[in-house]
Short mmCIF file of C-alpha atoms in Angstrom, two decimals:
data_model
loop_
_atom_site.label_atom_id
_atom_site.label_comp_id
_atom_site.label_asym_id
_atom_site.label_seq_id
_atom_site.Cartn_x
_atom_site.Cartn_y
_atom_site.Cartn_z
CA UNK A 1 -18.48 150.77 40.40
CA UNK A 2 -19.24 147.27 40.61
CA UNK A 3 -20.27 145.07 37.75
CA UNK A 4 -23.93 143.76 37.53
CA UNK A 5 -24.25 140.59 38.49
CA UNK A 6 -24.59 138.88 35.26
CA UNK A 7 -21.39 140.10 33.90
CA UNK A 8 -19.74 138.50 37.46
CA UNK A 9 -16.97 136.25 35.85
CA UNK A 10 -16.44 138.49 32.35
CA UNK A 11 -15.91 142.08 33.75
CA UNK A 12 -13.09 143.20 35.14
CA UNK A 13 -13.42 146.29 37.46
CA UNK A 14 -10.08 148.09 36.96
CA UNK A 15 -10.39 148.72 33.10
CA UNK A 16 -13.99 148.13 32.74
CA UNK A 17 -13.27 146.23 29.88
CA UNK A 18 -15.93 142.87 29.63
CA UNK A 19 -14.69 139.97 28.82
CA UNK A 20 -15.63 137.31 26.84
CA UNK A 21 -17.17 134.05 29.23
CA UNK A 22 -14.36 131.04 29.44
CA UNK A 23 -15.63 127.20 30.63
CA UNK A 24 -12.62 127.44 33.49
CA UNK A 25 -10.33 129.15 35.61
CA UNK A 26 -7.34 127.39 33.17
CA UNK A 27 -9.05 129.26 29.93
CA UNK A 28 -9.36 132.75 31.82
CA UNK A 29 -5.60 132.37 33.14
CA UNK A 30 -4.08 134.11 30.20
CA UNK A 31 -6.29 137.62 29.91
CA UNK A 32 -6.12 138.01 33.74
CA UNK A 33 -2.30 137.73 32.92
CA UNK A 34 -2.22 140.29 30.51
CA UNK A 35 -4.42 142.66 32.95
CA UNK A 36 -2.11 141.97 35.97
CA UNK A 37 0.69 143.18 33.63
CA UNK A 38 -1.41 146.57 32.45
CA UNK A 39 -2.42 147.27 35.79
CA UNK A 40 0.66 146.78 37.97
CA UNK A 41 0.07 147.21 41.58
CA UNK A 42 -0.86 145.16 43.83
CA UNK A 43 -4.23 146.40 44.80
CA UNK A 44 -4.94 147.05 41.04
CA UNK A 45 -3.91 142.78 40.66
CA UNK A 46 -6.67 142.11 43.30
CA UNK A 47 -9.38 144.62 41.76
CA UNK A 48 -10.10 141.60 39.20
CA UNK A 49 -13.74 140.41 39.65
CA UNK A 50 -13.07 137.73 42.61
CA UNK A 51 -16.05 135.55 40.33
CA UNK A 52 -14.13 135.45 37.57
CA UNK A 53 -10.75 134.10 39.45
CA UNK A 54 -12.28 131.62 41.67
CA UNK A 55 -14.35 129.87 38.43
CA UNK A 56 -14.14 126.14 39.16
CA UNK A 57 -11.55 124.36 36.67
CA UNK A 58 -13.87 121.80 34.00
CA UNK A 59 -12.57 118.55 34.55
CA UNK A 60 -10.30 117.37 31.67
CA UNK A 61 -12.08 115.90 28.84
CA UNK A 62 -11.34 112.47 27.58
CA UNK A 63 -10.12 112.13 24.32
CA UNK A 64 -11.61 109.96 21.86
CA UNK A 65 -9.21 106.80 20.66
CA UNK A 66 -7.09 108.06 17.51
CA UNK A 67 -8.18 105.84 14.17
CA UNK A 68 -5.33 102.84 13.78
CA UNK A 69 -4.63 101.58 10.32
CA UNK A 70 -4.18 97.86 10.21
CA UNK A 71 -1.53 96.92 7.35
CA UNK A 72 -3.31 94.08 5.51
CA UNK A 73 0.49 92.37 4.57
CA UNK A 74 4.24 92.42 6.04
CA UNK A 75 5.87 94.98 4.50
CA UNK A 76 8.69 92.25 3.73
CA UNK A 77 6.44 89.17 2.68
CA UNK A 78 6.14 86.42 5.64
CA UNK A 79 8.85 86.66 8.13
CA UNK A 80 9.17 82.58 8.26
CA UNK A 81 9.75 80.88 4.92
CA UNK A 82 9.36 76.83 4.92
CA UNK A 83 11.97 74.58 2.72
CA UNK A 84 11.01 71.18 2.90
CA UNK A 85 10.63 69.63 7.06
CA UNK A 86 13.02 73.28 7.78
CA UNK A 87 11.32 76.39 8.25
CA UNK A 88 13.61 79.87 8.11
CA UNK A 89 13.12 83.24 9.83
CA UNK A 90 13.83 85.82 7.23
CA UNK A 91 15.51 88.87 8.94
CA UNK A 92 12.76 91.97 9.53
CA UNK A 93 14.13 95.29 10.07
CA UNK A 94 12.36 98.16 11.42
CA UNK A 95 8.84 98.86 11.02
CA UNK A 96 8.22 95.25 9.24
CA UNK A 97 6.89 94.30 12.56
CA UNK A 98 3.36 93.81 13.67
CA UNK A 99 2.44 97.43 15.25
CA UNK A 100 -0.21 95.16 17.80
CA UNK A 101 -1.93 91.74 17.78
CA UNK A 102 -4.68 92.46 15.46
CA UNK A 103 -2.31 93.40 13.27
CA UNK A 104 -0.13 89.94 13.86
CA UNK A 105 -3.46 88.09 13.38
CA UNK A 106 -4.55 89.75 10.12
CA UNK A 107 -1.16 88.86 8.56
CA UNK A 108 -1.20 85.57 9.72
CA UNK A 109 -4.89 85.20 7.94
CA UNK A 110 -3.38 84.85 5.03
CA UNK A 111 -1.74 81.90 5.11
CA UNK A 112 -4.28 80.38 6.90
CA UNK A 113 -6.85 81.10 4.26
CA UNK A 114 -4.17 79.74 1.86
CA UNK A 115 -4.36 76.66 3.77
CA UNK A 116 -7.97 76.74 3.91
CA UNK A 117 -8.44 76.81 0.16
CA UNK A 118 -6.61 74.08 -0.07
CA UNK A 119 -8.28 71.64 1.90
CA UNK A 120 -11.78 72.86 0.91
CA UNK A 121 -11.77 74.88 -2.21
CA UNK A 122 -15.01 77.30 -3.47
CA UNK A 123 -16.15 75.23 -4.88
CA UNK A 124 -17.26 72.66 -2.37
CA UNK A 125 -17.98 75.53 -0.22
CA UNK A 126 -20.32 77.03 -2.52
CA UNK A 127 -22.28 73.20 -2.58
CA UNK A 128 -22.57 73.45 1.57
CA UNK A 129 -23.97 76.77 0.89
CA UNK A 130 -26.56 75.65 -0.69
CA UNK A 131 -27.33 72.52 2.05
CA UNK A 132 -26.88 75.01 4.68
CA UNK A 133 -29.81 75.60 7.05
CA UNK A 134 -31.67 79.22 5.73
CA UNK A 135 -30.32 82.29 7.57
CA UNK A 136 -32.43 83.82 10.94
CA UNK A 137 -32.69 87.65 11.43
CA UNK A 138 -29.81 88.16 13.58
CA UNK A 139 -30.24 91.98 14.17
CA UNK A 140 -33.84 91.40 14.09
CA UNK A 141 -33.26 89.09 17.32
CA UNK A 142 -31.75 91.93 18.80
CA UNK A 143 -34.33 94.43 18.35
CA UNK A 144 -36.86 92.02 19.38
CA UNK A 145 -35.55 91.19 22.70
CA UNK A 146 -34.23 94.29 23.67
CA UNK A 147 -37.57 95.50 23.41
CA UNK A 148 -39.19 92.85 24.86
CA UNK A 149 -36.88 93.93 28.25
CA UNK A 150 -36.04 97.25 28.08
CA UNK A 151 -32.31 96.08 28.62
CA UNK A 152 -29.45 95.39 26.10
CA UNK A 153 -29.74 92.13 23.88
CA UNK A 154 -27.02 90.03 24.66
CA UNK A 155 -24.90 88.57 22.39
CA UNK A 156 -22.78 85.47 24.18
CA UNK A 157 -19.59 84.63 22.57
CA UNK A 158 -17.96 81.23 22.88
CA UNK A 159 -14.37 81.01 22.76
CA UNK A 160 -11.96 78.63 24.36
CA UNK A 161 -9.20 81.22 25.03
CA UNK A 162 -7.83 84.64 24.00
CA UNK A 163 -3.86 85.95 23.07
CA UNK A 164 -3.97 87.87 26.58
CA UNK A 165 -5.56 85.50 28.73
CA UNK A 166 -4.48 81.66 27.19
CA UNK A 167 -7.14 79.04 27.96
CA UNK A 168 -10.67 80.68 29.51
CA UNK A 169 -13.03 77.21 29.76
CA UNK A 170 -10.49 73.82 29.34
CA UNK A 171 -13.99 72.31 29.70
CA UNK A 172 -14.61 73.37 26.19
CA UNK A 173 -18.03 72.19 24.77
CA UNK A 174 -19.11 74.91 22.24
CA UNK A 175 -22.96 73.02 21.66
CA UNK A 176 -23.08 73.19 25.21
CA UNK A 177 -22.19 76.80 26.45
CA UNK A 178 -24.37 78.22 22.94
CA UNK A 179 -27.40 75.91 25.05
CA UNK A 180 -26.68 77.55 28.21
CA UNK A 181 -26.28 80.65 26.92
CA UNK A 182 -29.56 80.56 25.17
CA UNK A 183 -31.25 79.28 28.39
CA UNK A 184 -29.67 81.77 30.14
CA UNK A 185 -31.57 84.47 28.14
CA UNK A 186 -28.91 85.74 25.79
CA UNK A 187 -30.14 87.13 22.22
CA UNK A 188 -28.00 85.51 19.91
CA UNK A 189 -24.28 83.50 20.16
CA UNK A 190 -20.99 84.76 18.78
CA UNK A 191 -18.37 82.14 17.67
CA UNK A 192 -15.08 82.66 17.55
CA UNK A 193 -14.11 80.61 14.65
CA UNK A 194 -9.72 81.91 14.89
CA UNK A 195 -7.78 78.72 15.80
CA UNK A 196 -4.23 80.03 16.20
CA UNK A 197 -4.93 83.22 18.99
CA UNK A 198 -8.35 81.41 20.16
CA UNK A 199 -8.45 78.03 19.39
CA UNK A 200 -11.50 78.50 17.50
CA UNK A 201 -13.00 77.00 14.75
CA UNK A 202 -15.76 76.60 11.77
CA UNK A 203 -16.26 73.35 13.00
CA UNK A 204 -17.60 74.82 15.84
CA UNK A 205 -19.91 77.39 14.53
CA UNK A 206 -21.57 73.91 12.46
CA UNK A 207 -21.95 72.08 15.81
CA UNK A 208 -23.84 74.53 17.50
CA UNK A 209 -26.42 75.03 14.46
CA UNK A 210 -26.45 71.39 14.27
CA UNK A 211 -26.78 70.97 17.50
CA UNK A 212 -30.31 72.95 17.62
CA UNK A 213 -29.43 76.28 19.20
CA UNK A 214 -32.23 78.45 18.06
CA UNK A 215 -30.37 81.86 18.86
CA UNK A 216 -28.80 83.13 15.91
CA UNK A 217 -25.03 82.82 15.40
CA UNK A 218 -22.47 85.66 14.24
CA UNK A 219 -19.19 84.45 12.72
CA UNK A 220 -16.83 85.80 14.53
CA UNK A 221 -13.38 85.81 12.26
CA UNK A 222 -10.56 88.27 11.49
CA UNK A 223 -12.28 88.50 7.29
CA UNK A 224 -9.90 89.69 4.92
CA UNK A 225 -11.34 87.92 1.99
CA UNK A 226 -15.17 86.92 0.44
CA UNK A 227 -13.71 83.42 1.25
CA UNK A 228 -13.91 83.25 4.72
CA UNK A 229 -17.73 84.80 4.61
CA UNK A 230 -18.87 81.64 2.36
CA UNK A 231 -17.14 79.43 4.62
CA UNK A 232 -18.90 81.02 7.39
CA UNK A 233 -21.98 80.82 5.48
CA UNK A 234 -21.36 77.33 4.82
CA UNK A 235 -21.36 76.56 8.58
CA UNK A 236 -24.49 77.88 9.67
CA UNK A 237 -23.83 81.23 10.15
CA UNK A 238 -26.60 84.49 10.57
CA UNK A 239 -24.11 87.24 10.64
CA UNK A 240 -20.44 87.91 10.17
CA UNK A 241 -18.17 90.17 11.58
CA UNK A 242 -16.25 92.55 9.74
CA UNK A 243 -13.58 95.17 11.67
CA UNK A 244 -13.07 99.04 10.38
CA UNK A 245 -9.68 98.93 11.16
CA UNK A 246 -8.59 95.93 8.90
CA UNK A 247 -10.67 97.18 6.14
CA UNK A 248 -10.54 100.12 4.17
CA UNK A 249 -13.93 101.65 2.54
CA UNK A 250 -13.49 99.82 -0.86
CA UNK A 251 -12.50 96.15 0.50
CA UNK A 252 -15.52 97.06 3.68
CA UNK A 253 -18.00 97.72 0.15
CA UNK A 254 -17.14 94.67 -1.53
CA UNK A 255 -17.51 91.84 0.99
CA UNK A 256 -20.62 93.66 2.80
CA UNK A 257 -22.42 93.19 -1.12
CA UNK A 258 -20.78 89.86 -1.47
CA UNK A 259 -22.31 88.95 2.72
CA UNK A 260 -25.70 90.29 1.48
CA UNK A 261 -25.69 88.28 -1.34
CA UNK A 262 -25.43 85.15 0.50
CA UNK A 263 -28.12 86.34 3.00
CA UNK A 264 -25.70 87.24 6.12
CA UNK A 265 -25.78 90.29 8.26
CA UNK A 266 -23.47 92.19 9.32
CA UNK A 267 -21.75 93.74 12.62
CA UNK A 268 -19.52 96.52 11.69
CA UNK A 269 -16.88 97.08 14.32
CA UNK A 270 -15.75 100.76 15.22
CA UNK A 271 -12.96 101.69 17.60
CA UNK A 272 -13.38 105.16 17.05
CA UNK A 273 -15.14 108.35 15.81
CA UNK A 274 -13.12 108.35 12.69
CA UNK A 275 -13.62 105.34 11.79
CA UNK A 276 -17.63 105.80 11.90
CA UNK A 277 -17.66 108.56 9.99
CA UNK A 278 -15.99 106.89 7.27
CA UNK A 279 -18.37 103.56 7.20
CA UNK A 280 -21.36 106.07 7.40
CA UNK A 281 -20.11 106.61 3.96
CA UNK A 282 -21.46 102.77 3.15
CA UNK A 283 -24.79 101.71 1.90
CA UNK A 284 -25.23 99.43 5.61
CA UNK A 285 -28.32 97.96 4.88
CA UNK A 286 -28.26 94.58 6.97
CA UNK A 287 -25.90 95.95 8.99
CA UNK A 288 -25.56 96.66 12.98
CA UNK A 289 -22.20 98.49 14.69
CA UNK A 290 -20.16 97.72 17.28
CA UNK A 291 -18.76 99.79 19.42
CA UNK A 292 -15.40 98.23 20.73
CA UNK A 293 -14.06 99.67 23.82
CA UNK A 294 -10.47 98.27 23.50
CA UNK A 295 -7.89 101.08 21.95
CA UNK A 296 -5.46 99.22 19.16
CA UNK A 297 -2.47 101.07 20.34
CA UNK A 298 -2.48 100.07 24.08
CA UNK A 299 -5.04 97.21 24.13
CA UNK A 300 -6.95 99.01 27.76
CA UNK A 301 -10.45 99.08 27.71
CA UNK A 302 -12.32 102.03 28.68
CA UNK A 303 -16.13 101.52 28.95
CA UNK A 304 -16.41 105.61 28.19
CA UNK A 305 -15.33 104.87 24.61
CA UNK A 306 -18.68 103.63 23.46
CA UNK A 307 -20.61 107.44 24.95
CA UNK A 308 -17.92 109.17 23.46
CA UNK A 309 -18.37 107.76 19.88
CA UNK A 310 -22.21 107.73 20.23
CA UNK A 311 -22.31 111.64 21.75
CA UNK A 312 -20.65 112.57 18.61
CA UNK A 313 -22.16 114.22 15.45
CA UNK A 314 -21.39 110.96 14.19
CA UNK A 315 -23.13 109.07 16.69
CA UNK A 316 -26.00 111.33 16.47
CA UNK A 317 -26.39 110.28 12.88
CA UNK A 318 -26.18 106.78 12.88
CA UNK A 319 -28.97 107.16 15.67
CA UNK A 320 -30.77 109.05 13.52
CA UNK A 321 -30.55 106.53 10.66
CA UNK A 322 -31.83 104.21 13.23
CA UNK A 323 -29.13 101.97 13.12
CA UNK A 324 -28.33 99.57 15.89
CA UNK A 325 -25.54 99.44 18.46
CA UNK A 326 -23.93 96.84 20.55
CA UNK A 327 -21.08 97.62 23.00
CA UNK A 328 -17.99 95.32 23.27
CA UNK A 329 -14.72 94.62 25.49
CA UNK A 330 -14.93 95.64 29.27
CA UNK A 331 -18.69 94.20 30.57
CA UNK A 332 -18.70 92.33 33.69
CA UNK A 333 -21.55 93.08 35.77
CA UNK A 334 -24.90 94.58 35.92
CA UNK A 335 -23.76 98.55 36.28
CA UNK A 336 -20.87 98.01 33.50
CA UNK A 337 -24.70 97.15 31.29
CA UNK A 338 -26.11 99.87 32.82
CA UNK A 339 -23.35 102.42 31.34
CA UNK A 340 -23.33 100.89 27.58
CA UNK A 341 -27.54 101.44 27.83
CA UNK A 342 -26.82 104.62 28.88
CA UNK A 343 -24.31 105.58 26.26
CA UNK A 344 -26.83 104.37 23.73
CA UNK A 345 -26.45 100.94 22.88
CA UNK A 346 -29.30 98.69 22.54
CA UNK A 347 -26.77 95.20 22.42
CA UNK A 348 -23.62 94.03 23.93
CA UNK A 349 -21.17 91.77 23.29
CA UNK A 350 -19.94 89.75 26.17
CA UNK A 351 -17.45 86.37 26.22
CA UNK A 352 -14.36 86.16 29.02
CA UNK A 353 -16.68 87.35 31.60
CA UNK A 354 -19.46 84.38 31.45
CA UNK A 355 -17.71 81.15 29.14
CA UNK A 356 -15.15 80.85 32.20
CA UNK A 357 -17.78 80.15 34.51
CA UNK A 358 -18.75 76.55 35.20
CA UNK A 359 -22.87 77.85 34.99
CA UNK A 360 -22.95 79.77 31.93
CA UNK A 361 -27.17 80.15 32.08
CA UNK A 362 -26.83 81.13 35.44
CA UNK A 363 -24.30 83.69 34.34
CA UNK A 364 -26.44 85.23 32.42
CA UNK A 365 -29.16 85.80 34.32
CA UNK A 366 -26.51 87.33 37.02
CA UNK A 367 -25.66 89.82 34.36
CA UNK A 368 -28.98 90.47 32.41
CA UNK A 369 -30.37 91.14 36.48
#
């Protein structure tokens, strides 16, 4: 007696038992082996429904990247200590070295901020913030550009170098590059201000704002203290980057309140579903979300990370709330832009592939074609 057509793939003609349908042959195998042990002859083994045996294997799904916690300070303190004109290296035990480049950068920020405060006390920054031009609507500019073009709006990044690539643009003129991005069709400009690892500067941010660039400006800094927010606003930033992997929710809550107080909008960067779930617990007024496609453990780039995160329940909830998403890292071609758009990103942040070109305006136009 044959099984009805609708039960093929789940009906065993040997024992007449109906098995719950499985998504792939791989999942069926343990249950089929159980039947094979029960009916040991070759003829009985071959009697198992052929459609069940030949069910196609489902392709393995990509595992989303795990949430990574960046330690804010070195466990044993600084690895070097100055003494007059000399600097002594302090021996470090296992686990006391940075676990990746992002953690190394964050650990260095403590010393960098200390030096910045000595040169420019907070009181002087407060005076500069009052004199700074009024902030512009960074998120609004991205939404308007995406609506007008039907393509993800571009945040084009001004940076001279990176830890992995070294110097990207030797003929580096931040104001000239920013104007070229604007002429090519960028909606907003990102300015890297990290000096040690990216050869950036808050002076670059100030120079771009003074040059009359109309695009809203993002200060791309590894923020760990409110002082950096004040510095960004004093130098003309309209928005600032905050990284969920670096900042627990209590710190994020404090820094986001401080940013809103001085009229800075926020690009809140996540790398994983877990980070997105965590930051959705916060008040996200004046905030957009960025998805970094770079794995913090391996530093490999996977454009599918945006799709994985946005298709998750947390991603669907964020989209239901109307939050704007930007895809970050690994975007070099118009096909990559389309990939980000299909994943659900209404904006993209692109640096290396644009800034390395001699004609950045043409590079922008080509990317957005």
